[in-house]
Coordinates of C-alpha atoms and ligand atoms in Angstrom, one line a residue:
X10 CA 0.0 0.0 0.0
X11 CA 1.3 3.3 -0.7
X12 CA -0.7 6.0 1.2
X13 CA 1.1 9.6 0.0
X14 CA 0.7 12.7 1.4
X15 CA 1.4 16.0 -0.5
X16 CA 4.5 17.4 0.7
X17 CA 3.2 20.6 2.0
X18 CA 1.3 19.3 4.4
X19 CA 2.1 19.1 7.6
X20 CA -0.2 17.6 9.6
X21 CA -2.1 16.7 12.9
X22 CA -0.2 13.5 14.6
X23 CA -4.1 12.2 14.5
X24 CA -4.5 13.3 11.2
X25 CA -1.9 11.0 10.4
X26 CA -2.8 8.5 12.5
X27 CA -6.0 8.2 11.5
X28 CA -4.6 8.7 7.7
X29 CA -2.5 5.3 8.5
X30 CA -4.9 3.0 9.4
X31 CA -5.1 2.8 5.5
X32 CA -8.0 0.4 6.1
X33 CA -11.3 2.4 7.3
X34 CA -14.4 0.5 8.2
X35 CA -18.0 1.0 8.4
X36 CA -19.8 2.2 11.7
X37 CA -23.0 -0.5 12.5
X38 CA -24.6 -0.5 15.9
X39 CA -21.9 1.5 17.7
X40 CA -19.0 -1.1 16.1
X41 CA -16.5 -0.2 13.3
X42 CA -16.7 -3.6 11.1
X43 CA -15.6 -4.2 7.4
X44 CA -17.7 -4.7 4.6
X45 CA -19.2 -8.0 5.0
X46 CA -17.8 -9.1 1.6
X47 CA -14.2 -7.6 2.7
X48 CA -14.8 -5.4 -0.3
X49 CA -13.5 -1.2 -0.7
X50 CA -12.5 1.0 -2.9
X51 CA -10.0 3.8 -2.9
X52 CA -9.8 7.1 -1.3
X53 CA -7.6 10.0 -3.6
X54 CA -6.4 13.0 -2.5
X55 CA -7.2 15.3 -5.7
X56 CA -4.8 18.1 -5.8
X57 CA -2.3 15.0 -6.4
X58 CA -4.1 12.0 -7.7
X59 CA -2.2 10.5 -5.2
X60 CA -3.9 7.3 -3.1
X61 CA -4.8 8.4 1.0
X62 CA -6.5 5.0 1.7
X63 CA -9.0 2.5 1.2
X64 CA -12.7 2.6 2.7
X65 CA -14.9 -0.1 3.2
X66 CA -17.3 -0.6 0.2
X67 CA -20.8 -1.5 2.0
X68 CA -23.2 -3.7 0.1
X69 CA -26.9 -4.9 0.5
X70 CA -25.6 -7.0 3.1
X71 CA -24.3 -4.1 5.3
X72 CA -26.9 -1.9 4.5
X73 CA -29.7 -4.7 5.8
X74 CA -26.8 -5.0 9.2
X75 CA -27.7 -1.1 9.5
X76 CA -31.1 -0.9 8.8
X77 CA -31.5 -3.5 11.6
X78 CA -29.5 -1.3 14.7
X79 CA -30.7 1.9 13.5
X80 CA -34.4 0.0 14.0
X81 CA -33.0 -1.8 17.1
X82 CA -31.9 1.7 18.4
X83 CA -35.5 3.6 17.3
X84 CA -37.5 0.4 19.6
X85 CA -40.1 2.0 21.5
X86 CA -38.0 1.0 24.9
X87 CA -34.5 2.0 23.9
X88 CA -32.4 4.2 25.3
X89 CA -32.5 6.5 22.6
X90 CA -36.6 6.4 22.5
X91 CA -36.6 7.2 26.5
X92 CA -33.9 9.5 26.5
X93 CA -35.3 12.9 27.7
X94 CA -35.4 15.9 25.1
X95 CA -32.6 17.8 27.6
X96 CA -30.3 14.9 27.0
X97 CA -30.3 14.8 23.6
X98 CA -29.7 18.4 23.0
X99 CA -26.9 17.7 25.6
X100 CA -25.3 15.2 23.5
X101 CA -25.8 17.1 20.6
X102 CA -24.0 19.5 22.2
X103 CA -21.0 17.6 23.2
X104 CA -21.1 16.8 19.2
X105 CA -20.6 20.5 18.9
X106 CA -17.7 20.3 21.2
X107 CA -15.7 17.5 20.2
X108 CA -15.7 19.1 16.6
X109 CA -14.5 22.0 17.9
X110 CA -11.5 20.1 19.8
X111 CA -10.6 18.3 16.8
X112 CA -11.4 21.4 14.3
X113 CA -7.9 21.0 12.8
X114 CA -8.1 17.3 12.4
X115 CA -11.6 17.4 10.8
X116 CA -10.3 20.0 8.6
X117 CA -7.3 18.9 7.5
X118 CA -9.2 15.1 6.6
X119 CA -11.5 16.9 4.6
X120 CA -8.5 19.3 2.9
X121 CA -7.1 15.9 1.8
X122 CA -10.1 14.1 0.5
X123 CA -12.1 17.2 -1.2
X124 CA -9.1 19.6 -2.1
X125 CA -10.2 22.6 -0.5
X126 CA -7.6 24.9 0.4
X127 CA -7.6 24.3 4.2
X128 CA -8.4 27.9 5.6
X129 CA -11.9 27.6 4.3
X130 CA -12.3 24.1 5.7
X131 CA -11.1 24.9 9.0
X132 CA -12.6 28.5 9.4
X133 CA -15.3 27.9 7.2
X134 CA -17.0 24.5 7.1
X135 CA -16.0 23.3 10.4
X136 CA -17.1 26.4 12.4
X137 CA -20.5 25.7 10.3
X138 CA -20.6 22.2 11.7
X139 CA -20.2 23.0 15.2
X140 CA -22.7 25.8 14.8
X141 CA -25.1 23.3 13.4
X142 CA -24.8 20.7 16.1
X143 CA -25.3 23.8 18.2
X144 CA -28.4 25.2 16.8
X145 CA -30.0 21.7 16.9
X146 CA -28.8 20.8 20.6
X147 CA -31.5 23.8 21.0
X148 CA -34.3 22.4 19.2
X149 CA -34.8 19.3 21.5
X150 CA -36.6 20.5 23.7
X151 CA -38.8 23.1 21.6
X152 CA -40.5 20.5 19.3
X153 CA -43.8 21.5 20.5
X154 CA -47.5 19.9 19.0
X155 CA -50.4 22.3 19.6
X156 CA -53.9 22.1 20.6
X157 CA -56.0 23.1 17.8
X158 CA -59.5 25.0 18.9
X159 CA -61.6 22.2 17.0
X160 CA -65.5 22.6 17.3
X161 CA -66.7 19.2 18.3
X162 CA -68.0 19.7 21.7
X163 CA -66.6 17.9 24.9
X164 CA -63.3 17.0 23.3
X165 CA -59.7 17.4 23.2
X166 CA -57.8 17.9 20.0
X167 CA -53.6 17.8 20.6
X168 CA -51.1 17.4 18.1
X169 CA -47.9 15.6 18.9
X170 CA -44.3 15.9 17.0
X171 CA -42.8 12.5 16.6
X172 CA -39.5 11.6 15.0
X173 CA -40.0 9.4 11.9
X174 CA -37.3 6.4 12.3
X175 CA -34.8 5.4 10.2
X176 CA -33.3 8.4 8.4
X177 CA -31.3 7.2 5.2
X178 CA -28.9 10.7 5.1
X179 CA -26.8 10.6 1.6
X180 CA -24.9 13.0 0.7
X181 CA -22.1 14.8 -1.5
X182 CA -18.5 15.2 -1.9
X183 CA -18.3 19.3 -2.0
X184 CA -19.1 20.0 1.5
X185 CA -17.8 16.3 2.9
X186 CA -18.5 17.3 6.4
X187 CA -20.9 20.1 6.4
X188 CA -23.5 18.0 4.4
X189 CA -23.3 15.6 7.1
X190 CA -23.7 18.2 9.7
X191 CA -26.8 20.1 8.3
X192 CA -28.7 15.9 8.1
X193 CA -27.5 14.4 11.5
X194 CA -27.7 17.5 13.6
X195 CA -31.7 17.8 12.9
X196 CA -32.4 14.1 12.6
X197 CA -31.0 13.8 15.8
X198 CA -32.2 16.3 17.3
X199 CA -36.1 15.0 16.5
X200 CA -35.4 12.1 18.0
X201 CA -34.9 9.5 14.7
X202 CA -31.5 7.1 14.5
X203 CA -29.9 7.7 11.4
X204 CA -27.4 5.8 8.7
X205 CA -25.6 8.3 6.7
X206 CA -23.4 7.7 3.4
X207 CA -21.2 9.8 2.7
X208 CA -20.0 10.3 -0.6
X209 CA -17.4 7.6 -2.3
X210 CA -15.0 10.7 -3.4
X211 CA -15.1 12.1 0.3
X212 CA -15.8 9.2 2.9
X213 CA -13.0 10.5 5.1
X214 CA -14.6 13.1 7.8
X215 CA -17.6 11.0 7.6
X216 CA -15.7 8.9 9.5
X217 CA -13.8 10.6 12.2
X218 CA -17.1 12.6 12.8
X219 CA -18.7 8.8 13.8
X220 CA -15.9 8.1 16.2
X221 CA -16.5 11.8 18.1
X222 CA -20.4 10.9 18.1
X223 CA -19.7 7.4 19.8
X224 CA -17.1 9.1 22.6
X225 CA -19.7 11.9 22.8
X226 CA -22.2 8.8 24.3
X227 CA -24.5 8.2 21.8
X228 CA -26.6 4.8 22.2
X229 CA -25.1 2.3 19.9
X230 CA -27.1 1.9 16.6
X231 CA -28.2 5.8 16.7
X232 CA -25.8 6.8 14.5
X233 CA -24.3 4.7 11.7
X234 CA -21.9 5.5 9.3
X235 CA -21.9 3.2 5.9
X236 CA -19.2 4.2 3.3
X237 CA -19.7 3.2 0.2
X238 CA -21.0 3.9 -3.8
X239 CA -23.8 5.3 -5.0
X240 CA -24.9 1.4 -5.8
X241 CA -25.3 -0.2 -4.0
X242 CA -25.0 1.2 -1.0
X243 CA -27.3 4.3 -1.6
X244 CA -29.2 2.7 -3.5
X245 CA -30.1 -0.6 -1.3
X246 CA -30.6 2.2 1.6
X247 CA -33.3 3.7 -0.5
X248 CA -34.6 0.1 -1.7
X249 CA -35.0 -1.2 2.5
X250 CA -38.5 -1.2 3.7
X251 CA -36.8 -0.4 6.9
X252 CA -36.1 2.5 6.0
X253 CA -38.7 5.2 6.9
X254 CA -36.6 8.4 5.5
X255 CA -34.1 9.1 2.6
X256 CA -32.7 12.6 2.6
X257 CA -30.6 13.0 -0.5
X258 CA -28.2 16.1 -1.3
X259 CA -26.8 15.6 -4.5
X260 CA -27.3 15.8 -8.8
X261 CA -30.8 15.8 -10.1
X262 CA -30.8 12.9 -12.0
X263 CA -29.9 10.9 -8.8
X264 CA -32.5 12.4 -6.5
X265 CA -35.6 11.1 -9.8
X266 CA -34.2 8.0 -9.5
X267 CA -34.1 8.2 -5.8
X268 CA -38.1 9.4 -5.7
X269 CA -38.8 6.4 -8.1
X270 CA -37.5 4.1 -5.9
X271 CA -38.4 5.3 -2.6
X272 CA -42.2 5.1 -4.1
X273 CA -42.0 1.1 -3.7
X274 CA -42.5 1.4 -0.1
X275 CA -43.8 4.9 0.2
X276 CA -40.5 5.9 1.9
X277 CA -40.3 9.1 2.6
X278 CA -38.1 11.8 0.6
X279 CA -36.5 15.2 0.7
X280 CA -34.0 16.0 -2.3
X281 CA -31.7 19.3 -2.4
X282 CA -30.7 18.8 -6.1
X283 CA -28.5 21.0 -8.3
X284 CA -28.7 24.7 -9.5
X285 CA -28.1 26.9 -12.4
X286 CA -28.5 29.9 -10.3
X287 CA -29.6 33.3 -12.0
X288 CA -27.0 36.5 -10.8
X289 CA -28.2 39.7 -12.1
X290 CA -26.5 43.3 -11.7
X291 CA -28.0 46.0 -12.2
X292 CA -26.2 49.5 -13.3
X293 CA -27.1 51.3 -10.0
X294 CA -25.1 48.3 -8.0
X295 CA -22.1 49.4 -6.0
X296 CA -19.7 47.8 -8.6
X297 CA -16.6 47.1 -6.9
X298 CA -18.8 44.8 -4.3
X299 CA -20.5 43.5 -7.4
X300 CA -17.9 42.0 -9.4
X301 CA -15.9 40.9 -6.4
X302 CA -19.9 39.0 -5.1
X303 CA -19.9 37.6 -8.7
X304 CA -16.6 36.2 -8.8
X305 CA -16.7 34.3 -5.5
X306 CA -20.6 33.8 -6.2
X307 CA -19.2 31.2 -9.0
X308 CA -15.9 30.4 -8.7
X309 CA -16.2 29.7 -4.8
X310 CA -14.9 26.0 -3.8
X311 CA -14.0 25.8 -7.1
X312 CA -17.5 26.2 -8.5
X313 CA -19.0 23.0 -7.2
X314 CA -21.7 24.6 -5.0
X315 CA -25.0 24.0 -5.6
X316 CA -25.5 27.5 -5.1
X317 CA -23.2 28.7 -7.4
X318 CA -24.0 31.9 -9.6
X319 CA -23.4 30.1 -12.9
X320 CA -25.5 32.7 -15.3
X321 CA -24.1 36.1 -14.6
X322 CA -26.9 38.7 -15.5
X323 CA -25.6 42.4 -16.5
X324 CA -27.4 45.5 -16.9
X325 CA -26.1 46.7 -20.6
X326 CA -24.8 49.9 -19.8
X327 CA -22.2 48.8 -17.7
X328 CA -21.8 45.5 -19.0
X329 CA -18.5 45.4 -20.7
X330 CA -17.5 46.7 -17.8
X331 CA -18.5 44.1 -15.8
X332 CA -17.2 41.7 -18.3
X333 CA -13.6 43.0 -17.8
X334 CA -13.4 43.6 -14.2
X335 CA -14.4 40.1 -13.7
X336 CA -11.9 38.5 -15.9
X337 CA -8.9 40.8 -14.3
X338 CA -10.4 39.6 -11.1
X339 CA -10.7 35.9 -12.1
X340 CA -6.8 36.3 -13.3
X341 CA -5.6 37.0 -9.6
X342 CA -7.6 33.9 -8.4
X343 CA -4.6 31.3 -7.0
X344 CA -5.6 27.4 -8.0
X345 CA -3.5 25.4 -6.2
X346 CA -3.0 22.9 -3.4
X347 CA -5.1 23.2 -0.2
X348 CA -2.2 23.3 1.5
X349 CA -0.9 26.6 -0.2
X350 CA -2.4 29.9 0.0
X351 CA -4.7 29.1 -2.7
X352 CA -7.7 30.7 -2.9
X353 CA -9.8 27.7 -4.7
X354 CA -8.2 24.1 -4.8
X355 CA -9.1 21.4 -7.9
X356 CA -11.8 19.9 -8.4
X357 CA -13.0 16.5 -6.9
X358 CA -12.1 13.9 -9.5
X359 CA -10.3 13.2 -12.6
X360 CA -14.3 11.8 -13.7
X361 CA -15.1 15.4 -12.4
X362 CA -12.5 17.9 -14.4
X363 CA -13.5 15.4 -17.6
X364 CA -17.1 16.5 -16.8
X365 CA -16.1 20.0 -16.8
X366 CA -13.6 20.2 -19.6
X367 CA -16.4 18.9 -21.7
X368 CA -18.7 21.3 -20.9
X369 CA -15.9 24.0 -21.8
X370 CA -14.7 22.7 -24.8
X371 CA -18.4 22.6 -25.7
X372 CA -18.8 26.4 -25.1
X373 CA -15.8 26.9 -26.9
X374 CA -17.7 25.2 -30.1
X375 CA -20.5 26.4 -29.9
X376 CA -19.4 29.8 -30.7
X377 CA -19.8 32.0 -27.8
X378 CA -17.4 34.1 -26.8
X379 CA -14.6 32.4 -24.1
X380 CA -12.5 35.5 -22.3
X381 CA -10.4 33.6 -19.4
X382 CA -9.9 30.1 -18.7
X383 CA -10.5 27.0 -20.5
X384 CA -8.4 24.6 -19.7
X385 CA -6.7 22.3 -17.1
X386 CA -4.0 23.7 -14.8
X387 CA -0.9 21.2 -14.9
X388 CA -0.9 17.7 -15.0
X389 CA -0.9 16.6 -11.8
X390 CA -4.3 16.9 -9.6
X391 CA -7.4 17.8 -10.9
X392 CA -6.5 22.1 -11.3
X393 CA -9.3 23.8 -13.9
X394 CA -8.8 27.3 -14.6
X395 CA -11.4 29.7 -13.5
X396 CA -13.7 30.1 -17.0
X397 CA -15.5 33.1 -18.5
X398 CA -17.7 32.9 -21.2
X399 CA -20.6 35.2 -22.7
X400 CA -23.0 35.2 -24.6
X401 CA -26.8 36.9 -25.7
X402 CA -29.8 35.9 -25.4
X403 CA -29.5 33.6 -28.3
X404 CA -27.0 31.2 -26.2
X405 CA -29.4 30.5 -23.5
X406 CA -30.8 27.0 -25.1
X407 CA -26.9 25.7 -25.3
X408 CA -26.1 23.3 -22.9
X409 CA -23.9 24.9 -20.9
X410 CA -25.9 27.4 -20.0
X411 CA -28.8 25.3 -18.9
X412 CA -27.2 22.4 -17.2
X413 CA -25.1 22.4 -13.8
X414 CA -22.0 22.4 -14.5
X415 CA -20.2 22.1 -10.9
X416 CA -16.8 23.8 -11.7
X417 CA -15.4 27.2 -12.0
X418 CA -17.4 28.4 -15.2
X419 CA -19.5 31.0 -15.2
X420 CA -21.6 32.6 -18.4
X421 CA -22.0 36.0 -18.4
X422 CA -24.9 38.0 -20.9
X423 CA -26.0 41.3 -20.6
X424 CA -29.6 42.3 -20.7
X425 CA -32.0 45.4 -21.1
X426 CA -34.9 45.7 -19.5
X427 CA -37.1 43.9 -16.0
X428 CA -39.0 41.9 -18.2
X429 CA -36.2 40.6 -19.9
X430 CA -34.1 39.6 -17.0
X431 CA -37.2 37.7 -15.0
X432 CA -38.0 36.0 -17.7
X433 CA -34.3 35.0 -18.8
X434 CA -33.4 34.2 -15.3
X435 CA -36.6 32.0 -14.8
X436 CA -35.8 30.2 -18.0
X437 CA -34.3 27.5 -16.4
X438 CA -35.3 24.0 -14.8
X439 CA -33.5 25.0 -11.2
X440 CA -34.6 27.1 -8.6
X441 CA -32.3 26.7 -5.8
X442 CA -30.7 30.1 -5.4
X443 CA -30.3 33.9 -6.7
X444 CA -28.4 36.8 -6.3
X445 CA -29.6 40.7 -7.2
X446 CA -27.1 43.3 -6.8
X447 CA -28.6 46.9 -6.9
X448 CA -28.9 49.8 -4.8
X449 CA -32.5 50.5 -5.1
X450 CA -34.4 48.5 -2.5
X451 CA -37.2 48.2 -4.0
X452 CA -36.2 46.8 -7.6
X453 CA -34.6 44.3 -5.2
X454 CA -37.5 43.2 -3.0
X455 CA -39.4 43.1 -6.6
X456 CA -37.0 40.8 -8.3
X457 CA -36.4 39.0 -4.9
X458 CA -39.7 38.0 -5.4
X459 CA -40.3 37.1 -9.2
X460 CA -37.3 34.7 -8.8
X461 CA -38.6 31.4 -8.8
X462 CA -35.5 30.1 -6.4
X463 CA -35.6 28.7 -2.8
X464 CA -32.7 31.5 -1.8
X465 CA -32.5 35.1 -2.9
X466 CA -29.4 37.1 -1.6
X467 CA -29.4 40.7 -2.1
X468 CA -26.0 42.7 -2.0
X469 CA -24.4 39.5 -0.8
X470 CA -24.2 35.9 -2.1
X471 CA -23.8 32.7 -0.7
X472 CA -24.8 33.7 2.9
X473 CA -25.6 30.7 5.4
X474 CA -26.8 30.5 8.9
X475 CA -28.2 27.2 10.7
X476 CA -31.1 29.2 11.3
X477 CA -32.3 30.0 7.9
X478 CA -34.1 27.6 5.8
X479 CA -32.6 26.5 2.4
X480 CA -34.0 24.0 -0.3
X481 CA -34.9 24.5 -3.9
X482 CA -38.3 25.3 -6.6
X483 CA -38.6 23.1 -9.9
X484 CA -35.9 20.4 -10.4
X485 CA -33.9 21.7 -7.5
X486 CA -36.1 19.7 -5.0
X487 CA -38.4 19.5 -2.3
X488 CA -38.0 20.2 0.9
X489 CA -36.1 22.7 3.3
X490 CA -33.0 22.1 5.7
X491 CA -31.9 24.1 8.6
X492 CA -33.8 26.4 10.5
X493 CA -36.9 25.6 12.1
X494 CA -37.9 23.9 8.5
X495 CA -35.8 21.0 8.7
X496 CA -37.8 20.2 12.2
X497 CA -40.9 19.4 9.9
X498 CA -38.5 17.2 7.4
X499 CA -37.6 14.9 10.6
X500 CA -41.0 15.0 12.3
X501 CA -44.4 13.5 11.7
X502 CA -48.0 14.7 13.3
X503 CA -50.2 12.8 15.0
X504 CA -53.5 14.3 16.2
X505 CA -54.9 12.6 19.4
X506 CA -58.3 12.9 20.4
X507 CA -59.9 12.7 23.8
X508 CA -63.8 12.8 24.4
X509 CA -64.7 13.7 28.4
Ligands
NAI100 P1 -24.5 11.9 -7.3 O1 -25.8 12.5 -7.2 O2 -24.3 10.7 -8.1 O3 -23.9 11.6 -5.8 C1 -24.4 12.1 -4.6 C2 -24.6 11.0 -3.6 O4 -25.6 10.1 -4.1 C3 -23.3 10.2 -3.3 O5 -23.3 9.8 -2.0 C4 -23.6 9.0 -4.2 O6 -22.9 7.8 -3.7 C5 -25.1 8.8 -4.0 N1 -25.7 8.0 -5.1 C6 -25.3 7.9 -6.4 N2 -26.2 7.1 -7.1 C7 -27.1 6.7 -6.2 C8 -28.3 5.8 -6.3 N3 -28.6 5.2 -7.4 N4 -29.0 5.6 -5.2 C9 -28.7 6.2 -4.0 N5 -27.6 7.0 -3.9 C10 -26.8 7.3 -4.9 O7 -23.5 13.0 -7.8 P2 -22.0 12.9 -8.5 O8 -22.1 11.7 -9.5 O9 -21.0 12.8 -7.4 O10 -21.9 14.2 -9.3 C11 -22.4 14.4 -10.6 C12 -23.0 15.8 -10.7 O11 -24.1 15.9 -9.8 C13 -22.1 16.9 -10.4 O12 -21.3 17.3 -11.5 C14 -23.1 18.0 -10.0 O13 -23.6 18.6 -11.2 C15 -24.2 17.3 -9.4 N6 -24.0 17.4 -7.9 C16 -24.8 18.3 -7.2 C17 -24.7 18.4 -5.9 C18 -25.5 19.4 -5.1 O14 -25.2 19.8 -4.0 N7 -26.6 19.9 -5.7 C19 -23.7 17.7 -5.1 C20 -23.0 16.7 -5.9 C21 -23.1 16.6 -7.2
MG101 MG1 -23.1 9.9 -9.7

């Protein structure tokens, strides 16, 4: 086995300990055990291509193994069923805190297996995590039912907030860690026992964020942790009748198939698919915060946000404008290791920069015009150049300027007029988020609402709090996470009755 780490790293005695047990395992009723067929599959740092370990590859068996302790942990005289709301927002809490003493651990595992230049995953996503476990400690004991003022006479009508079960949590490779965070914390937090599979590119975290759960005392089988591929390890969660919850984060054409299948036994869904998000500027923005918004709004964790402002909207007067100072600006973007100063690492996979290479060469064909960019940086790792392309509103059938592209492209197009930009901006299957940069509030509360997009940021893009709701419209999904929304995605009603 060669496990090699990038030579500018230096890191965490745990972070190499953990790094050199080379052989991870899978997390089933509170014991780390391999795959039952003794099968993995590689883990690969992607700044170097180079191998950081092997994870166990769960199958239908493992899944099934799961299924059973997560059901064996939800029995209505368990533990976790009797444990008082107080306690589970204090071990929620201990979550938070454990994070917090391993921040540079957590960080630097996540670095490795996603790429991200480590100061935004250890003062970026971490602090998100532990503010997540946080907000959700908080919620355990405010999951209130109410008493609705019914008319039949003589009778009491109370409603009562009750975890669902089984949560099947899978999730994504851009925000390894974070996506975990913003499932478990509120799954948890209702009361449900959970099995969460963390993406095959980015199984790492996952991992070392199971071990701090079991030290921070959670009943075996509450939380378990099943590494693995999309099939069939997703995909056999989403198949098991014991299963009364899939929440998915991840492309669009995975979350359909995902609804399909959960329909067999009515298992419940939420999907936060992928985005084209819409970006408009208008003429009266403060420009400087503009262009600098629009440059992160995109090209941000290397473009592979869900979020990400991938059709830049300009007001034509000061469009060329915009155009330029955006491409100077992209220019003085560093690409490069997580371990440098860069300001955006590669992307996740080679299977990933082919993706997006693919979808550049085919802007470059189609005509439109290309201004920065378009290619691959080096030839080791997985480096694409920030991209600028634009185009009118001829180019907004081509497939690049429809489909998610999740890397560092963005297309900019000028327009004219409102009607033009809410229609253009609309024209598109997403709806997860937007951004409007003007200094007349009220063409932004206007637009804010014509958008048809889950998030609207005005002045400001990619904003986040654990308190605030996020999901998408259309083809970005269904559903809302974080905030007091994601209560109602891990809860069910009941309505009791009682004649006196
Ligand atoms: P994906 O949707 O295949 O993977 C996301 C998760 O779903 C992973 O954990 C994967 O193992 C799992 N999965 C895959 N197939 C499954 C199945 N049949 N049943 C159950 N689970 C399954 O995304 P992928 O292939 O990594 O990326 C492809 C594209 O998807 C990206 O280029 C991007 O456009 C989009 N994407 C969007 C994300 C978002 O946050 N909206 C996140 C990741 C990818
Ligand atoms: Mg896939």
């Amino acid at each position: 086995m060669t496990i090699k780490i990038h030579e500018a790293a230096s890191l965490h005695e745990n972070t190499l300990s953990f790094i050199h047990r080379e052989r991870h395992k899978l997390l089933i009723g509170g014991v780390w055990v391999e795959a039952r067929s003794g099968e993995t599959f590689e883990v690969f740092d992607p700044a170097t291509g180079d191998l950081l370990g092997h994870a166990a590859a769960a199958g239908e068996e493992d899944v099934a193994m799961a299924v059973a302790a997560a059901r064996a942990a939800f029995a209505p005289d368990s533990e976790w069923r009797r444990m008082t709301p107080q306690k589970r927002g204090e071990l929620l809490w201990k979550v938070a805190d454990l994070i917090e003493a391993n921040a540079r651990e957590l960080a630097e595992l996540d670095t490795l297996d996603n790429g991200k230049p480590y100061r935004n995953s250890l003062y970026g996503d971490v602090p998100q995590v532990v503010a997540h476990f946080r907000y959700y400690a908080g919620w355990t004991t405010k999951i209130e039912g109410s008493v609705p003022p019914v008319s039949v006479p003589n009778t009491l009508n109370y409603t009562r907030r009750e975890p669902l079960g089984v949560c099947a949590l899978i999730i994504p490779w851009n925000f390894p860690l974070l996506m975990a965070a913003w499932k478990l914390a509120p799954a948890l937090a209702c009361g449900n026992t959970a099995i969460l599979k963390p993406a095959e590119q980015t199984p790492l975290a996952a991992l070392r964020l199971g071990e701090l759960m079991v030290e921070a005392g959670f009943p075996a089988g509450v939380v378990n942790i099943l590494t693995g591929l999309g099939v069939p390890a997703g995909s056999a969660l989403v198949d098991h009748p014991g299963v009364d919850k899939v929440s998915f984060t991840g492309s669009t054409e995975v979350g359909k198939l995902i609804m399909r299948n959960a329909s067999n036994n009515l298992t419940k869904v939420s999907l936060e698919l992928g985005g084209k998000s819409p970006n408009v500027v208008f003429k009266d923005a403060d420009m400087g915060k503009a262009v600098k918004g629009a440059l992160w709004a995109v090209f941000g964790n290397t473009g592979q946000m869900c979020t990400a402002g991938s059709r830049l909207f300009v007001e034509r007067p000061v469009y060329e404008q915009v155009v330029e100072q955006l491409s100077e600006a992209a220019g003085g973007i560093r690409v490069g290791h997580g371990w440098d100063k860069s300001h955006i690492g590669p992307v996740v996979s080679q299977e990933q920069m082919e993706r997006v290479l693919g979808y550049i060469d085919e802007g470059r064909s189609s005509g439109i015009e290309m201004h920065r960019g378009g290619g691959r940086l080096g030839e080791r790792g997985y480096f694409v150049e920030p991209t600028i392309f634009s185009h009118d509103a001829s180019g907004d059938d081509l497939r690049l300027i429809r489909e998610e592209i999740f890397g560092p492209v963005v297309a900019v197009t000028p327009f004219d007029d409102w009607e033009e930009v809410v229609q253009r901006a609309n024209h598109t299957e997403y709806g997860l988020a937007a951004g409007i940069w003007t200094s007349d509030l009220s063409k932004a509360h206007r637009l804010a609402e014509a958008l048809q997009a889950g998030t609207v940021w005005v002045n400001a893009y990619n904003l986040f709090d654990a308190a605030s709701p996020f999901g998408g419209y259309k083809s970005s999904g269904f559903g809302r996470e974080m905030g007091k929304e994601a209560i109602d995605l891990y809860t069910q009603v009941k309505s009791v009755w009682v004649s006196y």
